Each structure stands twice: as structure tokens, then as C-alpha cells.
Amino acid sequence: MISPSSKQIQAAIGRLPQQASAAIKQVLINARGQNLTTLVEACDAELKLRGTLVLTADAAAQAAEIGTRVAGKPLQEVIATAFAELPPQPDEAVILRWLAAHPGTSFEELKKIYGKGDLSLVIGHLVYRRFGYFRPLLMGRTQSDLLLERDSTAKSVRYTLRPEAVAALGEIGLLAAAP
């Protein structure tokens, strides 16, 4: 078997963001079998960046295109773009408006306002649903940390929208009906 050249490996790494999650897992298996450390590391990094998000090839290509479009922009501008182009679902809007109006809200308080048991999931999906927009900013971060600050020093975790999120969401009119 002929080993791939450095140029071929770099080309394979460059294609990863546009590939389906299943395809990346297969590339990872193949790269491990050939001891292609650089490609293995790149596959691992891409899969880690996606977390539990399983993308099709079309969704991955769309996320990569969006990520390229917003790369290098400040967090506030990325948040404004993400939520203007993919407006929050009703449950997300309730959470965002409450947090904007009540900084430092505990998880329990927010859960009462939200009224359902899947609050953590909805909080996570604030960024998860907009993965392409936040992709350039996610390296080494928990997804929701791009929007929220957490205070874990109290008995219950307390949430506050980041100043960039408040400014961005206000700028595009999503906080106008805050409770």
C-alpha cells in the first residue's frame, strides 16, 4: 500500500468540515489503520467540535459555508447574524428574554418560567441549532458559553446572558418583549 503524501493528507484535512459525521468517522478509522497521526488528530478535533451534533454532508457543507462567512467577526456580530437568520424557536425566545431581563437567574427559577423538563437541552440548542455560525468560535469551549455566563459558586447554577448576547439580541429586536 502506498502512503498518502503530505499534500493528500492536508487536502483530506481541509475537506473534513464539509463532510458528514459518519464519513469523518470512517476517515478516522482508515487514518488510524495507516498510522496517519495528523489526519487522526484532525478527525478527532472535528468530531470533538461537533460534539453530539451528527451532520449530513449537506448540513456540514452549509455549516462550513456559514462559518467561513462569519469567521473573524466579533462575537456580538456573530450572535446577531445567527439569531437574525435563524430566529429563536418560541421556547428559546422565552429563555433568552427571561435571562436578559433577569441576570443571575438560577436554573430552578428558569425551569419554573420555562415550565418543562428539557431546559438543559433547550439551553444547549441555542448554539447547537446555529452550529455553523458559532463554529469558528467554538474551539475548546462549551457551546452555550458563547451566549451565557455561569456562576456555579451558589447552591444552584446561575445564568446571565453575556453582554455581547444582550447587545446583539437587542439590536435585532428579540428582547423587545422581555418579561
Coordinates of N, CA and C in Angstrom, one line a residue:
M1 N 0.8 -1.2 0.0 CA 0.0 0.0 0.0 C 0.9 1.2 0.0
I2 N 0.5 2.2 -0.8 CA 1.3 3.4 -0.9 C 0.7 4.4 0.1
S3 N 1.6 5.0 0.9 CA 1.2 6.0 1.9 C 0.8 7.3 1.2
P4 N -0.2 8.0 1.7 CA -0.6 9.3 1.1 C 0.5 10.3 1.4
S5 N 0.6 11.2 0.4 CA 1.6 12.3 0.6 C 1.1 13.3 1.6
S6 N 2.0 14.2 2.1 CA 1.6 15.3 3.0 C 0.5 16.1 2.3
K7 N 0.7 16.4 1.0 CA -0.3 17.2 0.3 C -1.7 16.5 0.3
Q8 N -1.7 15.2 0.1 CA -3.0 14.5 0.2 C -3.6 14.5 1.5
I9 N -2.8 14.4 2.6 CA -3.3 14.4 3.9 C -3.9 15.8 4.2
Q10 N -3.2 16.9 3.8 CA -3.7 18.2 4.1 C -5.0 18.5 3.3
A11 N -5.1 17.9 2.1 CA -6.3 18.0 1.4 C -7.5 17.3 2.1
A12 N -7.2 16.1 2.6 CA -8.2 15.4 3.4 C -8.6 16.2 4.6
I13 N -7.7 16.8 5.3 CA -8.0 17.6 6.5 C -8.9 18.8 6.1
G14 N -8.5 19.4 5.0 CA -9.3 20.5 4.5 C -10.8 20.2 4.2
R15 N -11.0 19.0 3.8 CA -12.4 18.5 3.4 C -13.2 18.2 4.7
L16 N -12.6 17.9 5.8 CA -13.3 17.4 7.0 C -14.5 18.3 7.4
P17 N -14.4 19.6 7.4 CA -15.6 20.4 7.8 C -16.8 20.3 7.0
Q18 N -16.6 19.9 5.7 CA -17.7 19.7 4.8 C -18.3 18.3 4.7
Q19 N -17.7 17.4 5.5 CA -18.1 16.0 5.4 C -19.1 15.6 6.5
A20 N -19.9 14.6 6.1 CA -20.9 14.1 7.1 C -20.1 13.5 8.2
S21 N -20.7 13.5 9.4 CA -20.1 13.0 10.6 C -19.7 11.5 10.4
A22 N -20.6 10.8 9.8 CA -20.3 9.3 9.5 C -19.1 9.2 8.6
A23 N -18.9 10.0 7.6 CA -17.7 10.0 6.8 C -16.5 10.3 7.5
I24 N -16.5 11.2 8.4 CA -15.3 11.6 9.2 C -14.9 10.4 10.1
K25 N -15.9 9.7 10.7 CA -15.6 8.6 11.5 C -14.9 7.5 10.7
Q26 N -15.3 7.3 9.4 CA -14.7 6.3 8.5 C -13.3 6.8 8.2
V27 N -13.1 8.1 7.9 CA -11.8 8.6 7.6 C -10.9 8.3 8.8
L28 N -11.4 8.6 10.0 CA -10.7 8.3 11.2 C -10.2 6.9 11.4
I29 N -11.1 6.0 11.1 CA -10.8 4.5 11.2 C -9.6 4.2 10.2
N30 N -9.8 4.7 8.9 CA -8.8 4.5 7.9 C -7.4 5.1 8.3
A31 N -7.5 6.3 8.8 CA -6.3 7.0 9.2 C -5.5 6.3 10.3
R32 N -6.3 5.8 11.3 CA -5.7 5.0 12.4 C -5.0 3.8 11.8
G33 N -5.7 3.1 10.9 CA -5.1 1.9 10.3 C -3.8 2.2 9.5
Q34 N -3.7 3.4 9.1 CA -2.4 3.7 8.3 C -1.5 4.6 9.2
N35 N -1.8 4.7 10.4 CA -0.9 5.5 11.4 C -0.7 6.9 10.8
L36 N -1.7 7.5 10.4 CA -1.6 8.9 9.9 C -2.0 9.9 11.0
T37 N -1.1 10.1 11.9 CA -1.3 10.8 13.1 C -2.0 12.2 12.9
T38 N -1.5 12.9 11.9 CA -2.0 14.3 11.7 C -3.5 14.2 11.3
L39 N -3.8 13.3 10.4 CA -5.2 13.1 10.0 C -6.1 12.6 11.1
V40 N -5.6 11.7 11.9 CA -6.3 11.2 13.1 C -6.6 12.3 14.0
E41 N -5.6 13.2 14.3 CA -5.8 14.3 15.2 C -6.9 15.3 14.6
A42 N -6.8 15.5 13.3 CA -7.8 16.4 12.7 C -9.2 15.9 12.7
C43 N -9.3 14.6 12.5 CA -10.7 13.9 12.6 C -11.2 14.0 14.0
D44 N -10.3 13.7 15.0 CA -10.7 13.8 16.4 C -11.2 15.2 16.7
A45 N -10.4 16.2 16.3 CA -10.7 17.6 16.6 C -12.1 18.0 16.0
E46 N -12.3 17.6 14.7 CA -13.6 17.9 14.1 C -14.8 17.3 14.8
L47 N -14.6 16.0 15.1 CA -15.7 15.3 15.8 C -15.9 15.9 17.2
K48 N -14.9 16.3 17.9 CA -15.0 17.0 19.2 C -15.7 18.3 19.1
L49 N -15.4 19.1 18.0 CA -16.0 20.3 17.8 C -17.5 20.2 17.6
R50 N -17.9 19.1 16.9 CA -19.3 18.9 16.6 C -20.0 18.3 17.9
G51 N -19.3 17.8 18.8 CA -19.9 17.2 20.0 C -20.9 16.1 19.6
T52 N -22.1 16.3 20.1 CA -23.2 15.2 19.8 C -23.9 15.5 18.5
L53 N -23.5 16.6 17.8 CA -24.2 17.0 16.6 C -23.7 16.0 15.5
V54 N -24.7 15.4 14.8 CA -24.4 14.5 13.7 C -24.9 15.2 12.5
L55 N -24.0 15.5 11.6 CA -24.3 16.3 10.4 C -24.3 15.4 9.2
T56 N -25.2 15.6 8.3 CA -25.1 15.0 6.9 C -24.1 15.8 6.1
A57 N -23.8 15.3 5.0 CA -22.8 16.1 4.1 C -23.4 17.4 3.8
D58 N -24.7 17.5 3.4 CA -25.2 18.8 3.1 C -25.2 19.8 4.2
A59 N -25.6 19.3 5.4 CA -25.6 20.2 6.6 C -24.2 20.6 7.0
A60 N -23.2 19.7 6.9 CA -21.9 20.0 7.2 C -21.3 21.1 6.2
A61 N -21.7 20.9 4.9 CA -21.2 21.9 3.9 C -21.8 23.3 4.2
Q62 N -23.1 23.3 4.6 CA -23.8 24.5 4.9 C -23.2 25.2 6.1
A63 N -22.9 24.4 7.1 CA -22.3 24.9 8.4 C -20.9 25.5 8.1
A64 N -20.2 24.8 7.2 CA -18.8 25.3 6.9 C -18.9 26.6 6.1
E65 N -19.9 26.7 5.2 CA -20.0 27.9 4.4 C -20.4 29.1 5.3
I66 N -21.3 28.8 6.2 CA -21.8 29.9 7.2 C -20.6 30.3 8.1
G67 N -19.9 29.3 8.6 CA -18.7 29.5 9.4 C -17.7 30.4 8.7
T68 N -17.4 30.1 7.4 CA -16.5 30.9 6.6 C -17.0 32.4 6.5
R69 N -18.3 32.5 6.3 CA -18.9 33.8 6.2 C -18.8 34.7 7.4
V70 N -18.8 34.1 8.6 CA -18.8 34.9 9.8 C -17.4 34.8 10.5
A71 N -16.5 34.0 10.0 CA -15.2 33.9 10.6 C -14.5 35.2 10.8
G72 N -13.9 35.5 11.9 CA -13.2 36.7 12.2 C -14.0 37.8 12.7
K73 N -15.3 37.7 12.7 CA -16.2 38.7 13.1 C -16.3 38.6 14.6
P74 N -16.6 39.8 15.3 CA -16.8 39.8 16.7 C -18.0 39.0 17.2
L75 N -17.9 38.4 18.4 CA -19.0 37.6 18.9 C -20.3 38.3 18.8
Q76 N -20.5 39.5 19.2 CA -21.7 40.2 19.1 C -22.3 40.2 17.7
E77 N -21.5 40.4 16.7 CA -22.0 40.4 15.3 C -22.4 39.0 14.9
V78 N -21.6 38.0 15.3 CA -22.0 36.6 15.0 C -23.3 36.2 15.7
I79 N -23.5 36.6 16.9 CA -24.8 36.3 17.6 C -25.9 37.0 16.9
A80 N -25.8 38.2 16.5 CA -26.8 39.0 15.8 C -27.2 38.3 14.5
T81 N -26.2 37.9 13.7 CA -26.4 37.2 12.4 C -27.1 35.9 12.6
A82 N -26.6 35.1 13.6 CA -27.1 33.8 13.8 C -28.6 33.8 14.2
F83 N -29.0 34.7 15.1 CA -30.4 34.8 15.5 C -31.3 35.6 14.6
A84 N -30.7 36.4 13.7 CA -31.5 37.1 12.7 C -31.8 36.1 11.6
E85 N -30.8 35.3 11.2 CA -31.0 34.4 10.1 C -31.7 33.1 10.5
L86 N -31.6 32.7 11.7 CA -32.3 31.5 12.3 C -32.9 32.0 13.6
P87 N -34.1 32.6 13.5 CA -34.7 33.2 14.7 C -35.0 32.1 15.8
P88 N -35.0 32.5 17.0 CA -35.3 31.5 18.1 C -36.6 30.9 18.0
Q89 N -36.7 29.6 18.3 CA -38.0 29.0 18.5 C -38.7 29.6 19.7
P90 N -40.0 29.4 19.8 CA -40.7 30.0 21.0 C -40.1 29.7 22.3
D91 N -39.7 28.4 22.6 CA -39.1 28.1 23.9 C -37.7 28.8 24.1
E92 N -37.0 28.9 23.0 CA -35.7 29.6 23.1 C -35.9 31.1 23.4
A93 N -36.9 31.7 22.7 CA -37.2 33.1 22.9 C -37.6 33.4 24.4
V94 N -38.4 32.5 25.0 CA -38.8 32.7 26.4 C -37.5 32.7 27.3
I95 N -36.6 31.8 27.0 CA -35.4 31.7 27.9 C -34.5 32.9 27.7
L96 N -34.3 33.3 26.4 CA -33.5 34.4 26.1 C -34.0 35.7 26.7
R97 N -35.3 35.9 26.6 CA -35.9 37.2 27.1 C -35.9 37.2 28.6
W98 N -36.1 36.0 29.2 CA -36.1 36.0 30.7 C -34.7 36.3 31.2
L99 N -33.7 35.6 30.6 CA -32.3 35.9 31.0 C -31.9 37.3 30.8
A100 N -32.3 37.9 29.8 CA -32.0 39.3 29.5 C -32.6 40.2 30.6
A101 N -33.8 39.9 31.0 CA -34.5 40.7 32.0 C -34.1 40.4 33.4
H102 N -33.5 39.2 33.6 CA -33.2 38.7 35.0 C -31.8 38.1 35.1
P103 N -30.8 38.9 34.9 CA -29.4 38.3 35.0 C -29.2 37.6 36.3
G104 N -28.5 36.5 36.3 CA -28.2 35.8 37.5 C -29.3 34.9 37.9
T105 N -30.2 34.5 37.0 CA -31.3 33.6 37.3 C -30.7 32.2 37.6
S106 N -31.3 31.6 38.6 CA -30.9 30.2 38.9 C -31.5 29.3 37.9
F107 N -31.0 28.1 37.8 CA -31.5 27.0 37.0 C -32.9 26.7 37.4
E108 N -33.2 26.7 38.7 CA -34.5 26.3 39.2 C -35.5 27.4 38.9
E109 N -35.1 28.7 39.0 CA -36.0 29.8 38.6 C -36.4 29.7 37.1
L110 N -35.3 29.5 36.3 CA -35.5 29.4 34.9 C -36.4 28.2 34.5
K111 N -36.2 27.1 35.2 CA -37.0 25.9 34.9 C -38.5 26.2 35.2
K112 N -38.8 27.0 36.3 CA -40.2 27.3 36.6 C -40.8 28.2 35.5
I113 N -40.0 29.1 35.0 CA -40.5 30.0 34.0 C -40.7 29.2 32.7
Y114 N -39.8 28.4 32.4 CA -39.8 27.6 31.2 C -41.0 26.6 31.2
G115 N -41.1 25.9 32.4 CA -42.2 25.0 32.6 C -42.1 23.6 32.0
K116 N -41.0 23.2 31.5 CA -40.8 21.9 31.0 C -39.5 21.3 31.6
G117 N -39.3 20.0 31.4 CA -38.2 19.3 32.0 C -36.9 19.3 31.1
D118 N -37.0 19.8 29.9 CA -35.9 19.7 29.0 C -35.1 21.0 28.9
L119 N -35.1 21.8 29.9 CA -34.4 23.1 29.9 C -33.0 23.0 29.5
S120 N -32.2 22.1 30.1 CA -30.8 22.0 29.7 C -30.6 21.8 28.2
L121 N -31.5 20.9 27.7 CA -31.4 20.7 26.2 C -31.7 21.9 25.4
V122 N -32.7 22.7 25.8 CA -33.0 23.9 25.1 C -31.9 24.9 25.2
I123 N -31.3 25.0 26.4 CA -30.2 26.0 26.5 C -29.0 25.5 25.6
G124 N -28.7 24.3 25.6 CA -27.7 23.8 24.7 C -28.0 24.0 23.3
H125 N -29.2 23.9 22.9 CA -29.6 24.1 21.5 C -29.6 25.5 21.0
L126 N -29.5 26.5 21.9 CA -29.4 27.9 21.5 C -28.2 28.0 20.5
V127 N -27.1 27.3 20.8 CA -25.9 27.4 19.9 C -25.9 26.2 19.0
Y128 N -26.3 25.0 19.5 CA -26.3 23.8 18.7 C -27.0 23.9 17.4
R129 N -28.2 24.5 17.4 CA -29.0 24.7 16.2 C -28.4 25.7 15.2
R130 N -27.5 26.5 15.7 CA -26.8 27.5 14.9 C -25.3 27.2 14.8
F131 N -25.0 25.9 14.8 CA -23.6 25.5 14.8 C -22.7 26.2 13.8
G132 N -23.2 26.3 12.6 CA -22.3 26.9 11.5 C -21.9 28.3 11.9
Y133 N -22.8 29.1 12.4 CA -22.5 30.5 12.8 C -21.4 30.5 13.9
F134 N -21.5 29.6 14.9 CA -20.6 29.7 16.0 C -19.4 28.8 15.9
R135 N -19.4 28.0 14.8 CA -18.3 27.1 14.6 C -16.9 27.7 14.7
P136 N -16.6 28.9 14.1 CA -15.3 29.5 14.3 C -14.9 29.9 15.7
L137 N -15.9 30.0 16.6 CA -15.7 30.4 17.9 C -15.7 29.3 19.0
L138 N -16.0 28.1 18.5 CA -16.2 27.0 19.5 C -15.0 26.3 20.0
M139 N -13.8 26.4 19.4 CA -12.7 25.6 19.8 C -12.4 25.7 21.3
G140 N -12.5 24.6 21.9 CA -12.2 24.5 23.3 C -13.3 25.1 24.3
R141 N -14.4 25.4 23.8 CA -15.5 26.0 24.6 C -16.7 25.1 24.7
T142 N -17.4 25.2 25.7 CA -18.8 24.7 25.8 C -19.7 25.5 25.0
Q143 N -20.5 24.9 24.1 CA -21.3 25.7 23.2 C -22.1 26.9 23.8
S144 N -22.8 26.6 24.9 CA -23.7 27.6 25.4 C -22.9 28.8 26.1
D145 N -21.6 28.5 26.4 CA -20.7 29.6 27.0 C -20.5 30.8 26.0
L146 N -20.9 30.6 24.8 CA -20.8 31.7 23.8 C -21.9 32.7 24.1
L147 N -23.0 32.3 24.7 CA -24.1 33.1 25.0 C -24.3 33.4 26.5
L148 N -23.9 32.5 27.3 CA -24.2 32.6 28.7 C -23.0 32.6 29.6
E149 N -23.1 33.3 30.7 CA -22.1 33.2 31.7 C -22.7 32.4 32.9
R150 N -22.0 31.5 33.4 CA -22.5 30.6 34.5 C -21.8 31.0 35.8
D151 N -22.5 31.0 36.9 CA -22.0 31.2 38.2 C -22.3 29.9 39.0
S152 N -21.3 29.1 39.2 CA -21.5 27.9 39.9 C -21.1 27.9 41.4
T153 N -20.9 29.1 41.9 CA -20.5 29.3 43.3 C -21.6 29.2 44.3
A154 N -22.8 29.4 43.8 CA -24.0 29.3 44.7 C -24.5 27.9 44.7
K155 N -25.6 27.7 45.5 CA -26.2 26.4 45.6 C -26.6 25.8 44.3
S156 N -27.2 26.7 43.5 CA -27.7 26.4 42.2 C -26.9 27.2 41.1
V157 N -26.7 26.6 40.0 CA -26.0 27.4 38.9 C -26.9 28.6 38.5
R158 N -26.2 29.7 38.3 CA -26.9 30.9 37.9 C -26.5 31.3 36.5
Y159 N -27.4 31.8 35.7 CA -27.1 32.1 34.3 C -27.3 33.6 34.1
T160 N -26.4 34.2 33.3 CA -26.5 35.6 32.8 C -26.1 35.6 31.4
L161 N -26.9 36.3 30.6 CA -26.5 36.4 29.2 C -25.3 37.2 29.1
R162 N -24.3 36.8 28.2 CA -23.1 37.6 28.0 C -23.5 39.0 27.5
P163 N -22.8 40.0 27.8 CA -23.1 41.4 27.3 C -23.2 41.4 25.8
E164 N -22.4 40.6 25.1 CA -22.4 40.6 23.6 C -23.8 40.0 23.2
A165 N -24.3 39.0 23.9 CA -25.6 38.4 23.6 C -26.7 39.4 23.8
V166 N -26.7 40.1 24.9 CA -27.7 41.1 25.2 C -27.7 42.2 24.1
A167 N -26.6 42.7 23.8 CA -26.5 43.7 22.8 C -26.9 43.2 21.4
A168 N -26.5 42.0 21.0 CA -26.9 41.5 19.7 C -28.3 41.2 19.6
L169 N -28.9 40.6 20.6 CA -30.3 40.2 20.6 C -31.2 41.4 20.7
G170 N -30.7 42.4 21.4 CA -31.5 43.7 21.5 C -31.4 44.4 20.1
E171 N -30.3 44.4 19.5 CA -30.0 45.1 18.2 C -31.0 44.5 17.2
I172 N -31.3 43.2 17.2 CA -32.1 42.6 16.2 C -33.6 42.5 16.6
G173 N -33.9 43.1 17.8 CA -35.3 43.2 18.3 C -35.8 42.0 19.0
L174 N -35.0 41.1 19.4 CA -35.5 39.9 20.0 C -35.8 40.0 21.5
L175 N -35.4 41.1 22.1 CA -35.6 41.3 23.5 C -36.7 42.3 23.8
A176 N -37.3 42.8 22.7 CA -38.3 43.8 22.9 C -39.5 43.4 23.8
A177 N -39.8 42.1 23.8 CA -41.0 41.6 24.5 C -40.5 40.9 25.8
A178 N -39.4 41.4 26.4 CA -38.9 40.7 27.6 C -39.9 40.8 28.7
P179 N -40.0 39.6 29.5 CA -41.0 39.6 30.6 C -40.6 40.5 31.7

